Structures are given as C-alpha cells and as structure tokens.
Coordinates of C-alpha atoms and ligand atoms in Angstrom, one line a residue:
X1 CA -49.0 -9.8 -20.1
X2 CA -46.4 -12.1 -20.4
X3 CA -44.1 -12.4 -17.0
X4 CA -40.8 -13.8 -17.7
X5 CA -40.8 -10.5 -20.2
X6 CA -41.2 -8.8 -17.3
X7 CA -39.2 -10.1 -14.7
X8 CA -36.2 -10.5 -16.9
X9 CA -35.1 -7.2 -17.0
X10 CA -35.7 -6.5 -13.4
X11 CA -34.0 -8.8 -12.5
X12 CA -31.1 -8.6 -14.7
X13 CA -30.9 -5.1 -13.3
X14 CA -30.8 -5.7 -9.8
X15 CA -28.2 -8.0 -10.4
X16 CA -26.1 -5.4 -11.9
X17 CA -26.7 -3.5 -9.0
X18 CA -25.6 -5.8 -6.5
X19 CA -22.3 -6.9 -8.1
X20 CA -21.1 -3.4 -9.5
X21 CA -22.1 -1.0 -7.1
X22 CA -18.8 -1.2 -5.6
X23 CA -16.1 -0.2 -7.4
X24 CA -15.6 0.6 -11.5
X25 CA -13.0 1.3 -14.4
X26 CA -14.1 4.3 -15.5
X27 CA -16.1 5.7 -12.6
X28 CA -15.7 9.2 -13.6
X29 CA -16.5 9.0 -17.5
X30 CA -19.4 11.5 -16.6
X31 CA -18.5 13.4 -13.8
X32 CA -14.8 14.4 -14.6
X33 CA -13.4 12.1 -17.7
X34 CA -9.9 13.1 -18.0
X35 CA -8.9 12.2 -14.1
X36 CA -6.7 9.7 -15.1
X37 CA -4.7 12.1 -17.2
X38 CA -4.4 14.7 -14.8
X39 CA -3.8 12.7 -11.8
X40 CA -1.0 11.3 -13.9
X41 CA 1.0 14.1 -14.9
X42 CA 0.7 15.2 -11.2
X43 CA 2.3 12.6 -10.1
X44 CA 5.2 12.2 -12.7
X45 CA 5.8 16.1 -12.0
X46 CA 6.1 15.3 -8.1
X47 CA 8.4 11.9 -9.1
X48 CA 10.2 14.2 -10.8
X49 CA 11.4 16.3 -8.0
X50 CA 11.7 13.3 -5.6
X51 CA 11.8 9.2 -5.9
X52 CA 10.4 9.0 -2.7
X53 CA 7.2 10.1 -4.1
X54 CA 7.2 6.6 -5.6
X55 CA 7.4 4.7 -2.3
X56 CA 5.7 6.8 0.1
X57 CA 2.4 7.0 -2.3
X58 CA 3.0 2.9 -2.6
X59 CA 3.0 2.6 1.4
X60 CA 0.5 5.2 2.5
X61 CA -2.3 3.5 -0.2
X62 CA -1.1 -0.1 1.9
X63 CA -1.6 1.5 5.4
X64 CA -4.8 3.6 4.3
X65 CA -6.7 -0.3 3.3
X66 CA -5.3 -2.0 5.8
X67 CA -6.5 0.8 8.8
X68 CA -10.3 1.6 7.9
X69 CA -10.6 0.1 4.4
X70 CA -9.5 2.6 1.5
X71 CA -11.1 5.6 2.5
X72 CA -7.8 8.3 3.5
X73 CA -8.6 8.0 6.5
X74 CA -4.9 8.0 7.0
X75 CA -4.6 11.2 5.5
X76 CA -6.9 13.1 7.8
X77 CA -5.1 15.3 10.4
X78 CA -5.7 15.6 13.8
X79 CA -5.5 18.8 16.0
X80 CA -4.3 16.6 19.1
X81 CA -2.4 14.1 17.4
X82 CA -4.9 11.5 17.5
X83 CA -5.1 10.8 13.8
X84 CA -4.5 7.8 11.8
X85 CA -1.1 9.1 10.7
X86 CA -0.1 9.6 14.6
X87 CA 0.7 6.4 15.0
X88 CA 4.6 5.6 15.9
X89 CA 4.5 3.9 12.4
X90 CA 4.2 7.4 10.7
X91 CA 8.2 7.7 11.4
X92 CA 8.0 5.9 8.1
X93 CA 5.0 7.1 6.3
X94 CA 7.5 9.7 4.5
X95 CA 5.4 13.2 3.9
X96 CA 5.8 12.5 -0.5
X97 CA 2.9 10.0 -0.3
X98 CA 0.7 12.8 1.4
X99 CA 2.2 15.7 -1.0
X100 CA 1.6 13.6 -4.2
X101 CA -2.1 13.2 -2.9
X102 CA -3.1 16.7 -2.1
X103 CA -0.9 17.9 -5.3
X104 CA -2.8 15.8 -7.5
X105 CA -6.4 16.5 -5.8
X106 CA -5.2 20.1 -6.4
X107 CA -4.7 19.3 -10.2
X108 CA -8.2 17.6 -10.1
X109 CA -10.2 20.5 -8.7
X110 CA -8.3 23.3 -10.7
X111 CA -10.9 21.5 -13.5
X112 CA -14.0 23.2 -12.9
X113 CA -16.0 20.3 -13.8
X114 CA -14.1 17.8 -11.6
X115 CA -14.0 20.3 -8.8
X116 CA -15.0 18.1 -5.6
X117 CA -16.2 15.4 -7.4
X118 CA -13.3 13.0 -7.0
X119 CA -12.4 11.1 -3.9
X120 CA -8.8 11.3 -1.9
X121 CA -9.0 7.6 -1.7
X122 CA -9.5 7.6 -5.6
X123 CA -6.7 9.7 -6.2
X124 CA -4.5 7.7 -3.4
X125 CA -5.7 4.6 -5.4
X126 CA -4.8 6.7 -9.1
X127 CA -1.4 7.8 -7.6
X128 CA -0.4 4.2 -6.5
X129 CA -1.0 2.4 -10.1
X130 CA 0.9 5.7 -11.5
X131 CA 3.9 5.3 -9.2
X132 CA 4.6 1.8 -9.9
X133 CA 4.5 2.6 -13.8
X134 CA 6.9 5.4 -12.8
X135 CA 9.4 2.8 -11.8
X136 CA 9.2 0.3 -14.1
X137 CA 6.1 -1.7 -14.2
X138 CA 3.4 -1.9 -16.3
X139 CA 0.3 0.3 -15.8
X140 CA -3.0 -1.4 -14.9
X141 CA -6.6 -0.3 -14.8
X142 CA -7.7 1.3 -11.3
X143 CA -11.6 0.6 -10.3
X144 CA -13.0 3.8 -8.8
X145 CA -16.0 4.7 -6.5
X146 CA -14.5 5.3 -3.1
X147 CA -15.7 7.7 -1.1
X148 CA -13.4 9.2 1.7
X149 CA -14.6 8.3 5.6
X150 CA -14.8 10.3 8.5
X151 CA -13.1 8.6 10.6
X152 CA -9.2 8.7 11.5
X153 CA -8.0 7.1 14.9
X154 CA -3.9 6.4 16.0
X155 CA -5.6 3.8 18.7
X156 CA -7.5 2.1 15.1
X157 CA -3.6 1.6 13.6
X158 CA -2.6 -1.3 16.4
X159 CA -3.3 -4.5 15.2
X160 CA -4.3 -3.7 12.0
X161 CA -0.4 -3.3 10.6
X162 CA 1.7 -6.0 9.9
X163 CA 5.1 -6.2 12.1
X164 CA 8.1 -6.5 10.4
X165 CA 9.3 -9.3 13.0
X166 CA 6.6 -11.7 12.2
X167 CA 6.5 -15.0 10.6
X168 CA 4.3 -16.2 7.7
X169 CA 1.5 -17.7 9.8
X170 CA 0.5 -14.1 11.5
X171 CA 1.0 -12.5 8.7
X172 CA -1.2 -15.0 6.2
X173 CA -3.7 -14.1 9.1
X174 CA -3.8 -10.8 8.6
X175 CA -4.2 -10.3 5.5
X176 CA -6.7 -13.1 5.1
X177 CA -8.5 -11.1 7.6
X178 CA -8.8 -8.8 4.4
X179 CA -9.6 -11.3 1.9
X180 CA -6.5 -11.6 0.7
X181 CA -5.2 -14.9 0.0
X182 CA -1.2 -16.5 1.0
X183 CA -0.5 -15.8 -3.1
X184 CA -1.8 -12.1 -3.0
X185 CA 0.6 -11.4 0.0
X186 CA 3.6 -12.6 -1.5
X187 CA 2.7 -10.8 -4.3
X188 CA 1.8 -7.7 -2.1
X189 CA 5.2 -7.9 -0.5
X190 CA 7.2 -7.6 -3.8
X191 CA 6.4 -3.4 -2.8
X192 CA 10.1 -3.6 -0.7
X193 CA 11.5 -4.0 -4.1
X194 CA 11.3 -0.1 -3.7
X195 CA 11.5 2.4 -1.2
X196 CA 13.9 2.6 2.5
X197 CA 13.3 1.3 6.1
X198 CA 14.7 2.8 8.8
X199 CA 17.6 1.0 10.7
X200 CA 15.6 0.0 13.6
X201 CA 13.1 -1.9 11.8
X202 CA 15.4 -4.6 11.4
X203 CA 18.5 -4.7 14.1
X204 CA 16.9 -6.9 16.0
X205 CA 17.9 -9.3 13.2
X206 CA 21.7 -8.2 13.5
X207 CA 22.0 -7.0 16.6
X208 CA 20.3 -9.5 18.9
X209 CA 22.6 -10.5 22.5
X210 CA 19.4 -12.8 23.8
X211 CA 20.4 -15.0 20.8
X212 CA 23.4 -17.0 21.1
X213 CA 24.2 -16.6 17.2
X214 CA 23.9 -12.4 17.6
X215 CA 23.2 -12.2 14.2
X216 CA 19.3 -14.0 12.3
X217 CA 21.2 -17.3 11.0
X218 CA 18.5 -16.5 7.8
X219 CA 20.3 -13.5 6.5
X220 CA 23.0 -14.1 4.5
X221 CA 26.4 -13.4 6.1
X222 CA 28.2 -10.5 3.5
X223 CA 24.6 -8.8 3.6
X224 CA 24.5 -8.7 7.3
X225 CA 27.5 -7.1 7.5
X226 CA 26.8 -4.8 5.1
X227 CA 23.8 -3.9 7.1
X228 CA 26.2 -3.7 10.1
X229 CA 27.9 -0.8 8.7
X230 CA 25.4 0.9 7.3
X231 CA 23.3 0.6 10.6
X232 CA 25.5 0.9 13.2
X233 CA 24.4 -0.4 16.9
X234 CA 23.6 3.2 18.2
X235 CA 22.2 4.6 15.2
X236 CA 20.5 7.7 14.2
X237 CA 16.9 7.1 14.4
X238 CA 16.3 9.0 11.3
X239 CA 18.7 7.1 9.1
X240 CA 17.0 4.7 6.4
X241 CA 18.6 2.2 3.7
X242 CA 17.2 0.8 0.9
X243 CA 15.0 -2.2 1.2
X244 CA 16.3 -3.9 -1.9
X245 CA 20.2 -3.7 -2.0
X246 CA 20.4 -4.6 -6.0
X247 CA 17.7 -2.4 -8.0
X248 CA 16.3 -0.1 -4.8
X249 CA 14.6 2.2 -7.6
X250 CA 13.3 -0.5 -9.8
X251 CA 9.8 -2.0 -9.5
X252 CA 10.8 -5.5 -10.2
X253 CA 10.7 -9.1 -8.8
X254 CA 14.5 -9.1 -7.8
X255 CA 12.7 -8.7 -4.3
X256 CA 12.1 -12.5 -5.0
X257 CA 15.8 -13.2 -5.9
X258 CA 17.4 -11.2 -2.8
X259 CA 14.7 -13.3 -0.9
X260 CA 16.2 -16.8 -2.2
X261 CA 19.9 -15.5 -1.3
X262 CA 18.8 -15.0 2.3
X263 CA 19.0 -10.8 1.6
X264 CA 15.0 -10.0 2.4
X265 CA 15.6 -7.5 4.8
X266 CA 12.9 -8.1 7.6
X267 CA 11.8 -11.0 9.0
X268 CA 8.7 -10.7 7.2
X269 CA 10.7 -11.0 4.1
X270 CA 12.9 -13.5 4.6
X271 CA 9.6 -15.6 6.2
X272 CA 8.5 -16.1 2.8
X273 CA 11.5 -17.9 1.4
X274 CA 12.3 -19.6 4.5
X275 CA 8.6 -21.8 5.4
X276 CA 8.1 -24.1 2.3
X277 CA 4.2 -22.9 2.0
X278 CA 5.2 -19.8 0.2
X279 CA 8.3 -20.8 -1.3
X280 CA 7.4 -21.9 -4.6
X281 CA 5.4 -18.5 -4.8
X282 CA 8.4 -17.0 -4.5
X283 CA 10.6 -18.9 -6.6
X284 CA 8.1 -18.7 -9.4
X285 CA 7.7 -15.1 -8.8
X286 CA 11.8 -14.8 -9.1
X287 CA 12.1 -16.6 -12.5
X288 CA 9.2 -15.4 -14.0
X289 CA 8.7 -11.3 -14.0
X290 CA 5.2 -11.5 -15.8
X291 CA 4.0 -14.0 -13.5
X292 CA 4.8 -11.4 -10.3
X293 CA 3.3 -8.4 -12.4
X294 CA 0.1 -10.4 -13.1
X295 CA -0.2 -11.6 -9.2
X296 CA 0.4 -8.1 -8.1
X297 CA -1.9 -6.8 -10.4
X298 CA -4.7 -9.1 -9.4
X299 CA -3.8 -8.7 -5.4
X300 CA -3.5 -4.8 -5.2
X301 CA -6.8 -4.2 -6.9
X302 CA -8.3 -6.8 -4.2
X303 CA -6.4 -4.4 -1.9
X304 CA -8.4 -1.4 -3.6
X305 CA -11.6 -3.0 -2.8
X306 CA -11.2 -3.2 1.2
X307 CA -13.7 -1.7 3.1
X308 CA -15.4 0.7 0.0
X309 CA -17.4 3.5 1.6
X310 CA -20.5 4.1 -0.5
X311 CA -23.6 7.0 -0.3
X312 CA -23.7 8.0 3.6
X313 CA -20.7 6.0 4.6
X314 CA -18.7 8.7 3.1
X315 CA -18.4 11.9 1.1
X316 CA -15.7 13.9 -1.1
X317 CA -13.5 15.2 0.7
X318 CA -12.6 18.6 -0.6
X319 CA -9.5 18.9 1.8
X320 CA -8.1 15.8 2.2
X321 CA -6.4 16.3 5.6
X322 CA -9.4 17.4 6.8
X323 CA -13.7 16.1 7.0
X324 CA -16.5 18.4 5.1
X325 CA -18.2 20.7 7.2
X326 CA -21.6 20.1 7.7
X327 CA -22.9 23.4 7.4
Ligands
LIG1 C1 3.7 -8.2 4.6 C2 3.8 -7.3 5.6 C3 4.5 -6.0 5.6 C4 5.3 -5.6 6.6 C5 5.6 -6.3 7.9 C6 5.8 -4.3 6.2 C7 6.7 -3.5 6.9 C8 7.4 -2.4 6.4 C9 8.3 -1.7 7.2 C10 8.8 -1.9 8.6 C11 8.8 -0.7 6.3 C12 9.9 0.3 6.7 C13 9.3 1.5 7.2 C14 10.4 2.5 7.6 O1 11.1 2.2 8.6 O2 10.6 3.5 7.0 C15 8.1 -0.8 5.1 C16 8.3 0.0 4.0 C17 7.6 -0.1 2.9 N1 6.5 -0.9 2.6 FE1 6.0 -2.5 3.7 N2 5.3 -4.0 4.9 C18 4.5 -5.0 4.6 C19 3.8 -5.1 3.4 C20 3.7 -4.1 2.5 C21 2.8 -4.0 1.4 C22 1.6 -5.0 1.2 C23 3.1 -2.9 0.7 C24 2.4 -2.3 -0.5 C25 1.7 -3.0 -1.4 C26 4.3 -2.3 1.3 C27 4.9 -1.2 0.8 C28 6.0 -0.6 1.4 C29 6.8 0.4 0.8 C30 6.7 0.9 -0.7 C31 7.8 0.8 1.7 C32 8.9 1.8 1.5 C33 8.4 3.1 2.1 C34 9.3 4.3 1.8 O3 10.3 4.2 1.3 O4 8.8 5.5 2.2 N3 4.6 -3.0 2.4 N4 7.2 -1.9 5.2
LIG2 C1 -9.0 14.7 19.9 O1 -9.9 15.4 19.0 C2 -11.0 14.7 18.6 C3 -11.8 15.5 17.5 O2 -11.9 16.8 18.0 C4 -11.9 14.3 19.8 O3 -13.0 13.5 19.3 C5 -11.0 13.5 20.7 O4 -11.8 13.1 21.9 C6 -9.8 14.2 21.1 N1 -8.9 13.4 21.9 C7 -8.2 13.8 23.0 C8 -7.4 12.7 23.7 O5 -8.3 14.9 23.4
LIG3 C1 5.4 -16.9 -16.8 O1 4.2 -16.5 -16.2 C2 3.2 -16.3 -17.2 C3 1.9 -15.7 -16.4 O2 1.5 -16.6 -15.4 C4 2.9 -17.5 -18.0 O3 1.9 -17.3 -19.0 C5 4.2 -18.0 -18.7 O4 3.9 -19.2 -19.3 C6 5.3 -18.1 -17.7 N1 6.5 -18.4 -18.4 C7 7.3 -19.4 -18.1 C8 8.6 -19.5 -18.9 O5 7.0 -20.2 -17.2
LIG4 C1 5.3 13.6 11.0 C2 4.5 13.1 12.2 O1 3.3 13.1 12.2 N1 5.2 12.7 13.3 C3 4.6 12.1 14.5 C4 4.8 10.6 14.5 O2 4.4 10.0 15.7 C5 5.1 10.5 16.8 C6 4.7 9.7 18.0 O3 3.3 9.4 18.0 C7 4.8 12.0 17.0 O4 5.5 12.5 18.1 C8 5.3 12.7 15.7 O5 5.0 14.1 15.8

C-alpha cells in the first residue's frame, strides 16, 4: 500500500478539524436551516415597537464577549443578584437587548425541528448583525457554533469592561487582551454612533471643580454646553441622551466626524481623535464609510469568536435566563 495515499486524507481531515471546529457560516444547515430568517423577522418585529432594541442587543452582545467569552452568560439570572447582569453597569444594559433575545429564541423553538437546538449566544450573535442592518448598515455573515456557559458572576464583570474615563493606552490593552487589535477597537467603538448614555457617564467631563478649566478642554465648547443643559449638575440618575448628537439612529461613521470636531462624548471617545496612534484610523474611517463598514465587519466577527464554548464547556440553553437542569 502506498502511504502518502494514505496519510493524505487523514491528514487533510484533521486539519479541517482543528481550524473549523470553532465557529461556521451556516452552522445550522442541518439542524434548523431557516434560523437566520426567523431570528430576523423577530427582531425587525421587536425594532419595530422600540429603537432601543437596536442598541441594547448591540451592547449586551459587547458585554456578553467581553465577560466570559460569547456564551450569554450575561443573560443568565440570578436568584440573589449575583449574576452577570447584576453588575452596576446593568443601569445601562437597557431590558430590549434581553427581550429581543428571548423573543427571538421563542421564534426559534416554536419550529419543532429547531426546538433547543440553537444557542442564546447564537441568537445574541444573529440579533446583533440584524440590528445593525436595521439601522442602516449592511448585513454580514454571522459564524455560528456557540454554545451557552454555565457560568454568570457580577464579581467576573470588574475589570473585564472598559471605563468610559480611560485613555487609549488602557483601553488598547484590553481589548488586545481579547485579540483584538488598536484598528478593530476603533472600529468597535463606531457602536456609539447609536444608542444613549446616561448623564453620569460623562459629567465628570463637564462638571469637574478638581480641574481648574471645570469643563474637559477636548470637548468642543457649544457641545459642552449643550450637554450642560441637557445634563444638569444634579441630574436624574435615570435620564440618558444620545451618544451621537447628529444621526443618534443611524448606523454610520459620523461617530468618526463628531470625534474630529471634539463631540465624542466620553473620554474613551474623544481618546481616539486626540493621541495621534489612532487618529488616522479615525480620520480614514470619517471620509470613507466602506472602509468603517469593512473594519467593523472584520473586528465584530473577531469579537464573535471570544472565548467559544464547545461539547462539555457548554450546552443549549433552553431558557436563556436560566442553566439546563441536569436531571
Ligand atoms: C471602547 C470602550 C467602550 C467603552 C468605555 C464603552 C462605554 C459605554 C458607556 C459608558 C455607555 C453608556 C451606558 C449608559 O449609561 O447607558 C455605552 C453605551 C453603548 N455602547 Fe459602549 N463602550 C465601549 C465600547 C463599545 C463597543 C465595542 C460596543 C459594541 C460593539 C459598544 C456598544 C454600545 C452601545 C450600542 C451603547 C448604547 C446602549 C443603549 O443605548 O442601550 N460599546 N458604552
Ligand atoms: C448566590 O447563588 C448562587 C447559586 O445558587 C450561589 O452559588 C452563590 O453562593 C450565592 N451567593 C450568595 C452571596 O449568596
Ligand atoms: C474606501 O475604502 C475602501 C475599503 O477599504 C477602499 O477600497 C476604497 O478605495 C476607499 N475609497 C477611497 C476614496 O479612498
Ligand atoms: C435591572 C437590574 O437588574 N437592576 C439592578 C442593577 O444593579 C443594581 C446594583 O447592583 C441593582 O440594585 C439593580 O436591581
């Protein structure tokens, strides 16, 4: 017997295994084909009835990678309030991301076929791509194959989320932490062209008596005020504004313009126009809308792929605020 003959295919197979096992277009051809579709209209019926649904889905897939890897684990609920989603920085995590979630999972297993066969984090993931189409950018293929973890702690959310105070060299930290380069963050950050932030996630920057200037010298002076007035010093905890003055319901890169006229609302934004490493990123990025799409594209599908559960790492979820029983 001839050996190469042989040991050809083995090995070609093996090598298959090793670099597709993870994630896949297509994951559910078998299993429950049409997903896509009816994760889909889900959503659009939810977006429908509220334009939060297109932020808060956007977020809560952002917080679920970044805690745990892309496994729900934000979405599990705790019965003491130790959960994931317990953590002060749920304030934010508005209740449409969860809702579109368990509405579309709901649409998922109505199909007796699909019925518990497809992830929460795979429907988070499905959600996300459809939300950004929603508001105006193109649609992208999602790679599939997560499996949903077990695990949801508040005390795992510390550290792990960014801080809208920080500057670009913590921040490029964290995410390379993740694998994700200075590019894919600026891309990544292009999400605040949608969606609200509470007022005292940023009055540091205009309300700030340690400094002698009172007001971040970065943010340009009408826009301060602006935020002055619609934030005022003692302010209703509760009360959010949008994060992008000019198009807040608009996935595009004017994120990137506001950023160049000193209007990025946090720190973090304005971080990335302000230190020369990532300003041509973001200059490029504000010319050029199909060079944002394409980097956001590339970067939120590397975000897909952080810490993938696979066989006993994980399982389907049939609630998603809640593990399988093990009966
Ligand atoms: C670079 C570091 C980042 C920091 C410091 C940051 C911080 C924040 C903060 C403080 C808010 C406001 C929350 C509130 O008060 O309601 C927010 C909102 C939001 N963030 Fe980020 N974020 C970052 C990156 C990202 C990424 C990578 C994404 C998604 C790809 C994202 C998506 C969003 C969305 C869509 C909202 C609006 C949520 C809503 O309207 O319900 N953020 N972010
Ligand atoms: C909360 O509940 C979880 C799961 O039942 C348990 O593991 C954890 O120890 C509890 N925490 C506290 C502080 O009671
Ligand atoms: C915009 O970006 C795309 C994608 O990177 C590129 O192919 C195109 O040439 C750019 N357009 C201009 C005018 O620079
Ligand atoms: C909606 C929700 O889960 N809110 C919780 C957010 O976190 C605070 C502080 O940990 C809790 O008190 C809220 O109940």
């Amino acid at each position: 017997m001839n050996s190469p003959s042989l040991f050809f295919p083995i090995f070609l197979f093996l090598h298959l295994t090793l670099s597709h096992a993870q994630l896949r277009v297509n994951y559910y051809q078998n299993t429950c084909p049409d997903v896509e579709s009816i994760v889909s209209s889900a959503v659009k019926q939810k977006f429908q009835q509220t334009f939060v649904t297109a932020p808060a889905t956007l977020r809560l897939f952002f917080h679920d990678c970044f805690v745990r890897g892309c496994d729900a684990s934000v979405m599990l609920a705790s019965w003491n309030n130790t959960a994931e989603k317990d953590n002060p920085d749920n304030l934010s995590l508005a209740g449409d991301g969860f809702d579109t979630v368990i509405k579309a999972k709901a649409a998922v297993d109505s199909v007796p076929k699909c019925r518990n066969k497809v992830s929460c984090a795979d429907i988070l993931a499905m959600a996300t791509r459809d939300v950004i189409a929603l508001t105006g950018s193109p649609s992208y293929a999602v790679e599939l194959g997560r499996l949903d973890g077990r695990i949801s702690t508040k005390r795992s959310v510390r550290h792990h989320l960014p801080s809208p105070d920080r500057k670009l060299d913590i921040l490029k930290a964290m995410f390379a932490s993740h694998g994700l380069t200075l590019t894919d963050m600026i891309a990544l950050s292009g999400a605040h062209t949608i969606g609200f932030s509470h007022c005292n996630r940023f009055s540091r920057r205009i309300y700030n008596f340690k400094s002698k200037s009172k007001i971040d010298p970065t943010l340009n002076p009408p826009y301060a005020r602006r935020l002055g007035q619609m934030c005022p010093e003692k302010v209703d905890p509760r009360m959010a504004i949008d994060m992008d003055p000019a198009t807040p319901r608009t996935f595009d890169n004017v994120y990137y313009r506001n950023l160049q006229q000193g209007k990025g609302l946090f720190t973090s934004d304005q971080t990335l126009f302000t230190d020369a490493r990532s300003r041509t990123a973001v200059n490029i990025f504000a010319s050029n809308k199909t060079a944002f799409e394409e980097a956001f594209v590339a970067a939120i599908t590397k975000l897909g792929r952080i810490g993938v559960r696979r066989g006993k790492q994980g399982e389907i979820r049939h609630d998603c605020a809640a593990v399988n029983k093990i009966i």
